[in-house]
């Protein structure tokens, strides 16, 4: 199956990065500022749109569920010494192995080992033979070492009998919600205040999610009703060149010829790739044209400080404290990475555009 390069005429809405309103410093030069986008783009009358507002209700059950998730992150381990064990259980066990001649050797015997049944690396049949075993009761397993057996070549292909005893099942028990737990793991002092804080947090999260969905709906309507005469050719060419450079570099890193790379990754020949990559670039450019046309209409600006704060947010999200070490690892400047991976400028402008449009529509609806 060929990989699809074409995009729907939409843009990513809100990166999931923390948007910070900044002030001071200059403003970024808006992409496409050198064009009169009204010559290419006819935006719909989005002020006539109707919209909704977030309607959030947080119940006690919601609060309980959220707190339970927190408590589960701080479990204590308890031992169960009765019952049976099944696949997926964490157990502590002992075993003794003997070969057909009654001999044993290093690695065939152990006490009080731990593993999760079904997730350990054991010879075939060892873990499966313990499914349904009763804790404390020995289980006899007649097995065969694989051939070859890298851990001990002398055992390759030999029959072996293991007597295995599950000593205990290890169960994670969530922490208990107490004032002491609250003080240790939050800024609150008691359970009552912690529940109030959790309710507020849940309300903010749900409000943000609903607003995201509402604004996405508005944006999709704007995109569907916008008329574009053509994608700006120079911008399309620039996008095509960017993608070609990226993929050519990847092909080189993989040690592959260009035609081989296209067939392996996209199932395209050169002509098909050229056609699809241009369609993909045109879709991206049209999306950008809509965003920046709306930004020009609304007088939207993004400050350099806002942009730098978002770059720092990306840096932190990847676990780096300084740009130099990130750029050494990524092989490119942080701002280049942010644009290639996140279309950062585009999304900052889009978020501001939708904030302005939504606020006005919502106010007019009151």
Short mmCIF file of C-alpha atoms in Angstrom, two decimals:
data_model
loop_
_atom_site.label_atom_id
_atom_site.label_comp_id
_atom_site.label_asym_id
_atom_site.label_seq_id
_atom_site.Cartn_x
_atom_site.Cartn_y
_atom_site.Cartn_z
CA UNK A 1 0.00 0.00 0.00
CA UNK A 2 1.34 3.42 -0.91
CA UNK A 3 1.84 5.91 1.89
CA UNK A 4 -0.44 8.92 1.47
CA UNK A 5 1.37 12.23 1.29
CA UNK A 6 -1.59 14.48 0.69
CA UNK A 7 -3.08 16.40 3.60
CA UNK A 8 -6.60 17.49 4.30
CA UNK A 9 -6.89 21.26 4.12
CA UNK A 10 -6.60 21.74 7.88
CA UNK A 11 -3.89 22.67 10.35
CA UNK A 12 -2.84 21.35 13.69
CA UNK A 13 -4.74 23.18 16.40
CA UNK A 14 -2.86 23.84 19.63
CA UNK A 15 0.35 21.89 19.94
CA UNK A 16 -0.20 20.72 23.45
CA UNK A 17 2.59 23.08 24.39
CA UNK A 18 1.95 25.59 27.12
CA UNK A 19 0.94 28.82 25.42
CA UNK A 20 2.45 31.76 27.21
CA UNK A 21 1.30 35.30 26.59
CA UNK A 22 4.39 37.43 26.65
CA UNK A 23 5.21 41.05 26.31
CA UNK A 24 8.31 43.04 25.64
CA UNK A 25 10.77 42.60 22.83
CA UNK A 26 9.86 42.83 19.19
CA UNK A 27 7.32 40.91 17.20
CA UNK A 28 8.02 38.12 14.77
CA UNK A 29 7.73 38.89 11.10
CA UNK A 30 4.59 37.07 10.07
CA UNK A 31 5.19 34.47 7.36
CA UNK A 32 3.57 35.47 4.06
CA UNK A 33 3.71 39.13 5.14
CA UNK A 34 5.22 39.91 1.76
CA UNK A 35 2.00 38.92 0.03
CA UNK A 36 -1.36 40.58 -0.16
CA UNK A 37 -3.24 37.43 0.77
CA UNK A 38 -6.58 39.00 -0.11
CA UNK A 39 -5.56 38.47 -3.73
CA UNK A 40 -5.51 34.72 -3.14
CA UNK A 41 -7.76 34.04 -0.17
CA UNK A 42 -11.41 34.92 0.39
CA UNK A 43 -12.33 34.22 3.99
CA UNK A 44 -15.92 33.49 4.96
CA UNK A 45 -17.98 35.78 7.20
CA UNK A 46 -17.01 33.87 10.31
CA UNK A 47 -18.45 36.55 12.59
CA UNK A 48 -21.86 35.26 11.55
CA UNK A 49 -21.08 31.79 12.90
CA UNK A 50 -22.84 30.44 15.94
CA UNK A 51 -20.95 28.64 18.64
CA UNK A 52 -21.32 27.16 22.08
CA UNK A 53 -19.59 27.66 25.38
CA UNK A 54 -18.03 25.04 27.62
CA UNK A 55 -20.54 23.38 29.91
CA UNK A 56 -18.59 21.61 32.63
CA UNK A 57 -19.90 19.59 35.56
CA UNK A 58 -17.47 17.78 37.84
CA UNK A 59 -19.00 15.07 40.01
CA UNK A 60 -17.76 13.39 43.17
CA UNK A 61 -17.22 10.29 41.06
CA UNK A 62 -14.93 12.26 38.74
CA UNK A 63 -12.93 13.50 41.71
CA UNK A 64 -12.71 10.02 43.22
CA UNK A 65 -11.49 8.54 39.93
CA UNK A 66 -8.82 11.22 39.50
CA UNK A 67 -7.60 10.79 43.08
CA UNK A 68 -7.52 7.01 42.63
CA UNK A 69 -5.18 7.49 39.67
CA UNK A 70 -2.86 9.55 41.86
CA UNK A 71 -2.96 7.04 44.71
CA UNK A 72 -2.11 4.23 42.28
CA UNK A 73 1.15 6.01 41.46
CA UNK A 74 2.37 5.52 45.04
CA UNK A 75 1.64 1.87 45.80
CA UNK A 76 2.96 -0.41 48.47
CA UNK A 77 3.63 -4.06 47.66
CA UNK A 78 1.81 -6.71 49.66
CA UNK A 79 2.27 -10.46 49.54
CA UNK A 80 -0.57 -12.89 49.02
CA UNK A 81 0.29 -16.40 50.22
CA UNK A 82 -3.00 -18.05 49.29
CA UNK A 83 -4.87 -18.62 46.04
CA UNK A 84 -3.70 -19.25 42.49
CA UNK A 85 -1.58 -17.25 40.07
CA UNK A 86 -2.28 -16.43 36.44
CA UNK A 87 -0.55 -14.83 33.49
CA UNK A 88 0.30 -11.21 34.27
CA UNK A 89 0.69 -11.74 38.01
CA UNK A 90 3.90 -10.66 39.68
CA UNK A 91 5.22 -13.56 41.73
CA UNK A 92 8.09 -14.64 43.96
CA UNK A 93 9.09 -18.22 43.27
CA UNK A 94 11.76 -20.90 43.79
CA UNK A 95 12.77 -23.73 41.49
CA UNK A 96 15.06 -26.73 41.24
CA UNK A 97 15.97 -28.43 38.00
CA UNK A 98 17.39 -31.86 37.28
CA UNK A 99 18.48 -33.46 34.05
CA UNK A 100 17.43 -36.95 32.94
CA UNK A 101 20.50 -38.47 34.63
CA UNK A 102 19.58 -36.81 37.94
CA UNK A 103 22.33 -34.19 37.77
CA UNK A 104 21.93 -30.45 38.10
CA UNK A 105 24.09 -27.43 37.33
CA UNK A 106 24.43 -23.71 37.92
CA UNK A 107 21.43 -21.73 36.73
CA UNK A 108 18.99 -24.60 37.19
CA UNK A 109 18.23 -23.78 40.83
CA UNK A 110 17.20 -20.57 42.58
CA UNK A 111 15.24 -19.31 45.57
CA UNK A 112 12.93 -16.32 45.92
CA UNK A 113 13.17 -15.02 42.37
CA UNK A 114 10.66 -12.46 41.11
CA UNK A 115 9.00 -12.12 37.73
CA UNK A 116 5.78 -11.17 36.02
CA UNK A 117 4.26 -14.33 34.59
CA UNK A 118 4.28 -14.21 30.82
CA UNK A 119 6.75 -11.33 30.59
CA UNK A 120 10.02 -13.00 31.63
CA UNK A 121 12.59 -14.63 29.35
CA UNK A 122 12.44 -18.33 30.21
CA UNK A 123 12.61 -21.60 28.29
CA UNK A 124 9.38 -22.65 26.61
CA UNK A 125 6.81 -24.06 28.99
CA UNK A 126 8.37 -22.75 32.21
CA UNK A 127 6.07 -19.79 32.73
CA UNK A 128 3.10 -21.42 31.04
CA UNK A 129 3.38 -24.34 33.43
CA UNK A 130 2.77 -22.01 36.37
CA UNK A 131 -0.47 -20.55 35.03
CA UNK A 132 -3.13 -21.60 37.50
CA UNK A 133 -0.60 -22.86 40.07
CA UNK A 134 -1.60 -22.77 43.73
CA UNK A 135 0.62 -20.64 45.90
CA UNK A 136 2.82 -22.82 48.11
CA UNK A 137 2.24 -26.05 46.19
CA UNK A 138 5.12 -27.40 44.04
CA UNK A 139 4.52 -27.83 40.32
CA UNK A 140 6.52 -30.34 38.27
CA UNK A 141 7.43 -29.23 34.75
CA UNK A 142 8.94 -31.68 32.26
CA UNK A 143 10.63 -29.48 29.68
CA UNK A 144 13.45 -29.38 27.18
CA UNK A 145 16.19 -26.79 26.79
CA UNK A 146 16.22 -25.13 23.38
CA UNK A 147 18.86 -26.17 20.89
CA UNK A 148 21.04 -24.20 20.79
CA UNK A 149 20.83 -22.80 24.32
CA UNK A 150 23.13 -19.73 24.38
CA UNK A 151 23.08 -19.45 28.19
CA UNK A 152 24.76 -22.84 28.53
CA UNK A 153 25.72 -24.75 25.39
CA UNK A 154 26.14 -27.98 27.40
CA UNK A 155 22.38 -27.98 28.13
CA UNK A 156 21.29 -27.49 24.52
CA UNK A 157 18.41 -29.81 23.62
CA UNK A 158 18.48 -31.74 26.91
CA UNK A 159 15.40 -32.87 28.80
CA UNK A 160 14.97 -31.22 32.20
CA UNK A 161 12.51 -31.48 35.07
CA UNK A 162 11.83 -28.37 37.13
CA UNK A 163 10.04 -28.42 40.46
CA UNK A 164 8.70 -24.90 40.87
CA UNK A 165 6.99 -23.39 43.89
CA UNK A 166 5.23 -20.06 43.82
CA UNK A 167 6.01 -18.59 47.24
CA UNK A 168 3.79 -15.52 46.97
CA UNK A 169 1.91 -13.26 44.63
CA UNK A 170 3.10 -9.65 44.87
CA UNK A 171 0.24 -7.19 44.66
CA UNK A 172 0.52 -3.42 44.37
CA UNK A 173 -1.86 -1.70 46.78
CA UNK A 174 -2.63 1.98 46.13
CA UNK A 175 -1.67 4.50 48.77
CA UNK A 176 -4.32 5.58 51.23
CA UNK A 177 -5.72 9.09 51.01
CA UNK A 178 -4.82 10.74 54.29
CA UNK A 179 -3.82 14.21 55.43
CA UNK A 180 -0.21 13.00 55.62
CA UNK A 181 -0.33 11.76 52.03
CA UNK A 182 -1.83 15.07 50.90
CA UNK A 183 0.88 17.08 52.64
CA UNK A 184 3.63 14.95 51.12
CA UNK A 185 2.35 14.92 47.55
CA UNK A 186 0.59 18.25 47.08
CA UNK A 187 0.48 21.86 48.25
CA UNK A 188 -2.68 21.22 50.25
CA UNK A 189 -2.86 20.51 53.97
CA UNK A 190 -5.77 18.11 54.29
CA UNK A 191 -8.01 15.78 52.33
CA UNK A 192 -10.91 18.23 52.07
CA UNK A 193 -8.75 20.94 50.52
CA UNK A 194 -7.13 18.36 48.23
CA UNK A 195 -10.51 17.31 46.89
CA UNK A 196 -11.41 20.96 46.21
CA UNK A 197 -8.10 21.47 44.44
CA UNK A 198 -8.64 18.34 42.35
CA UNK A 199 -12.15 19.50 41.43
CA UNK A 200 -10.78 22.84 40.25
CA UNK A 201 -8.05 21.12 38.23
CA UNK A 202 -10.55 18.77 36.58
CA UNK A 203 -12.85 21.67 35.76
CA UNK A 204 -10.01 23.59 34.13
CA UNK A 205 -8.94 20.53 32.13
CA UNK A 206 -12.46 19.78 30.94
CA UNK A 207 -13.04 23.44 30.04
CA UNK A 208 -9.82 23.51 28.06
CA UNK A 209 -10.73 20.30 26.24
CA UNK A 210 -14.20 21.55 25.37
CA UNK A 211 -12.79 24.86 24.14
CA UNK A 212 -10.29 22.96 22.01
CA UNK A 213 -13.10 20.99 20.39
CA UNK A 214 -15.27 24.07 19.92
CA UNK A 215 -12.47 26.06 18.30
CA UNK A 216 -11.52 23.10 16.13
CA UNK A 217 -15.09 23.01 14.86
CA UNK A 218 -14.95 26.73 14.06
CA UNK A 219 -11.64 26.31 12.27
CA UNK A 220 -12.88 23.40 10.19
CA UNK A 221 -15.86 25.49 9.12
CA UNK A 222 -13.59 28.40 8.16
CA UNK A 223 -11.38 26.08 6.11
CA UNK A 224 -14.35 24.46 4.37
CA UNK A 225 -15.85 27.83 3.40
CA UNK A 226 -12.63 29.64 2.42
CA UNK A 227 -12.00 30.18 -1.28
CA UNK A 228 -8.40 30.05 -2.53
CA UNK A 229 -7.56 30.92 -6.12
CA UNK A 230 -4.22 29.11 -6.06
CA UNK A 231 -1.41 28.11 -3.75
CA UNK A 232 1.46 30.59 -3.94
CA UNK A 233 3.95 28.91 -6.26
CA UNK A 234 7.13 30.18 -4.58
CA UNK A 235 5.97 28.88 -1.21
CA UNK A 236 5.05 25.53 -2.71
CA UNK A 237 8.49 25.29 -4.32
CA UNK A 238 10.09 26.08 -0.98
CA UNK A 239 8.10 23.34 0.75
CA UNK A 240 8.98 20.80 -1.94
CA UNK A 241 12.66 21.67 -1.58
CA UNK A 242 12.43 21.32 2.21
CA UNK A 243 10.85 17.87 1.98
CA UNK A 244 13.26 16.70 -0.68
CA UNK A 245 16.22 17.79 1.44
CA UNK A 246 14.79 16.02 4.48
CA UNK A 247 14.10 12.76 2.66
CA UNK A 248 17.39 12.80 0.76
CA UNK A 249 19.21 13.18 4.06
CA UNK A 250 17.23 10.29 5.52
CA UNK A 251 18.02 8.13 2.51
CA UNK A 252 21.70 8.94 2.93
CA UNK A 253 21.57 8.06 6.62
CA UNK A 254 19.97 4.74 5.73
CA UNK A 255 22.65 4.08 3.13
CA UNK A 256 20.02 3.81 0.40
CA UNK A 257 19.86 5.04 -3.17
CA UNK A 258 17.11 7.59 -3.79
CA UNK A 259 14.93 5.30 -5.93
CA UNK A 260 15.37 2.48 -3.41
CA UNK A 261 14.37 4.80 -0.57
CA UNK A 262 11.22 5.97 -2.35
CA UNK A 263 10.15 2.39 -3.05
CA UNK A 264 10.93 1.21 0.49
CA UNK A 265 9.28 4.07 2.38
CA UNK A 266 6.51 5.27 0.07
CA UNK A 267 6.05 2.55 -2.56
CA UNK A 268 6.45 5.31 -5.16
CA UNK A 269 8.66 5.66 -8.19
CA UNK A 270 10.29 9.04 -8.79
CA UNK A 271 7.45 10.48 -10.90
CA UNK A 272 4.80 9.40 -8.41
CA UNK A 273 6.79 10.86 -5.54
CA UNK A 274 7.28 14.19 -7.30
CA UNK A 275 3.56 14.41 -7.99
CA UNK A 276 2.51 13.49 -4.46
CA UNK A 277 5.06 15.66 -2.68
CA UNK A 278 3.88 18.67 -4.65
CA UNK A 279 0.24 17.98 -3.79
CA UNK A 280 1.28 17.65 -0.16
CA UNK A 281 3.19 20.93 -0.29
CA UNK A 282 0.25 22.69 -1.96
CA UNK A 283 -2.09 21.51 0.80
CA UNK A 284 0.28 22.81 3.46
CA UNK A 285 0.69 26.15 1.74
CA UNK A 286 -3.08 26.58 1.38
CA UNK A 287 -3.51 25.87 5.07
CA UNK A 288 -0.86 28.43 5.93
CA UNK A 289 -2.45 30.98 3.60
CA UNK A 290 -5.77 30.69 5.43
CA UNK A 291 -4.15 31.07 8.85
CA UNK A 292 -2.06 34.07 7.89
CA UNK A 293 -4.86 35.71 5.91
CA UNK A 294 -7.02 35.55 9.04
CA UNK A 295 -4.10 36.79 11.16
CA UNK A 296 -3.60 39.74 8.81
CA UNK A 297 -7.31 40.54 8.90
CA UNK A 298 -7.42 40.40 12.69
CA UNK A 299 -4.13 42.26 13.21
CA UNK A 300 -2.64 39.33 15.10
CA UNK A 301 0.97 39.56 16.24
CA UNK A 302 3.24 37.04 17.93
CA UNK A 303 6.08 38.45 19.98
CA UNK A 304 9.61 37.18 19.88
CA UNK A 305 9.29 36.53 23.61
CA UNK A 306 6.28 34.29 23.07
CA UNK A 307 8.14 32.38 20.40
CA UNK A 308 11.26 31.96 22.54
CA UNK A 309 9.17 30.74 25.48
CA UNK A 310 7.65 28.09 23.25
CA UNK A 311 11.08 27.02 22.07
CA UNK A 312 12.14 26.65 25.69
CA UNK A 313 9.00 24.60 26.33
CA UNK A 314 9.94 22.21 23.51
CA UNK A 315 13.49 22.03 24.85
CA UNK A 316 12.22 21.07 28.31
CA UNK A 317 9.75 18.53 26.93
CA UNK A 318 12.67 16.63 25.38
CA UNK A 319 14.59 16.65 28.66
CA UNK A 320 17.27 19.19 27.74
CA UNK A 321 18.35 22.14 29.87
CA UNK A 322 20.33 23.99 27.21
CA UNK A 323 19.92 24.48 23.50
CA UNK A 324 23.48 23.57 22.57
CA UNK A 325 23.19 19.98 23.81
CA UNK A 326 19.77 19.61 22.17
CA UNK A 327 21.03 20.93 18.85
CA UNK A 328 24.07 18.63 18.98
CA UNK A 329 21.74 15.66 19.47
CA UNK A 330 19.13 16.77 16.91
CA UNK A 331 21.65 17.87 14.29
CA UNK A 332 19.80 21.12 13.71
CA UNK A 333 18.94 24.40 15.40
CA UNK A 334 16.07 24.32 17.88
CA UNK A 335 13.95 26.75 15.89
CA UNK A 336 14.42 24.68 12.73
CA UNK A 337 13.38 21.57 14.65
CA UNK A 338 10.34 23.40 16.06
CA UNK A 339 9.21 24.44 12.61
CA UNK A 340 9.82 21.08 10.93
CA UNK A 341 8.26 19.00 13.69
CA UNK A 342 5.61 21.32 15.14
CA UNK A 343 5.02 24.17 12.65
CA UNK A 344 5.45 26.37 15.71
CA UNK A 345 4.88 29.80 14.17
CA UNK A 346 1.83 28.59 12.29
CA UNK A 347 0.28 27.16 15.43
CA UNK A 348 0.99 30.23 17.53
CA UNK A 349 -0.77 32.41 14.97
CA UNK A 350 -3.60 29.91 14.58
CA UNK A 351 -4.20 29.74 18.31
CA UNK A 352 -4.35 33.53 18.58
CA UNK A 353 -6.61 33.79 15.55
CA UNK A 354 -9.08 31.29 16.98
CA UNK A 355 -8.99 32.92 20.41
CA UNK A 356 -10.00 36.26 18.88
CA UNK A 357 -12.65 34.80 16.59
CA UNK A 358 -14.16 32.56 19.27
CA UNK A 359 -14.27 35.31 21.89
CA UNK A 360 -16.08 37.64 19.48
CA UNK A 361 -18.54 35.02 18.30
CA UNK A 362 -19.26 33.90 21.85
CA UNK A 363 -19.75 37.50 22.97
CA UNK A 364 -22.12 38.26 20.12
CA UNK A 365 -24.11 35.18 21.02
CA UNK A 366 -24.81 36.44 24.52
#
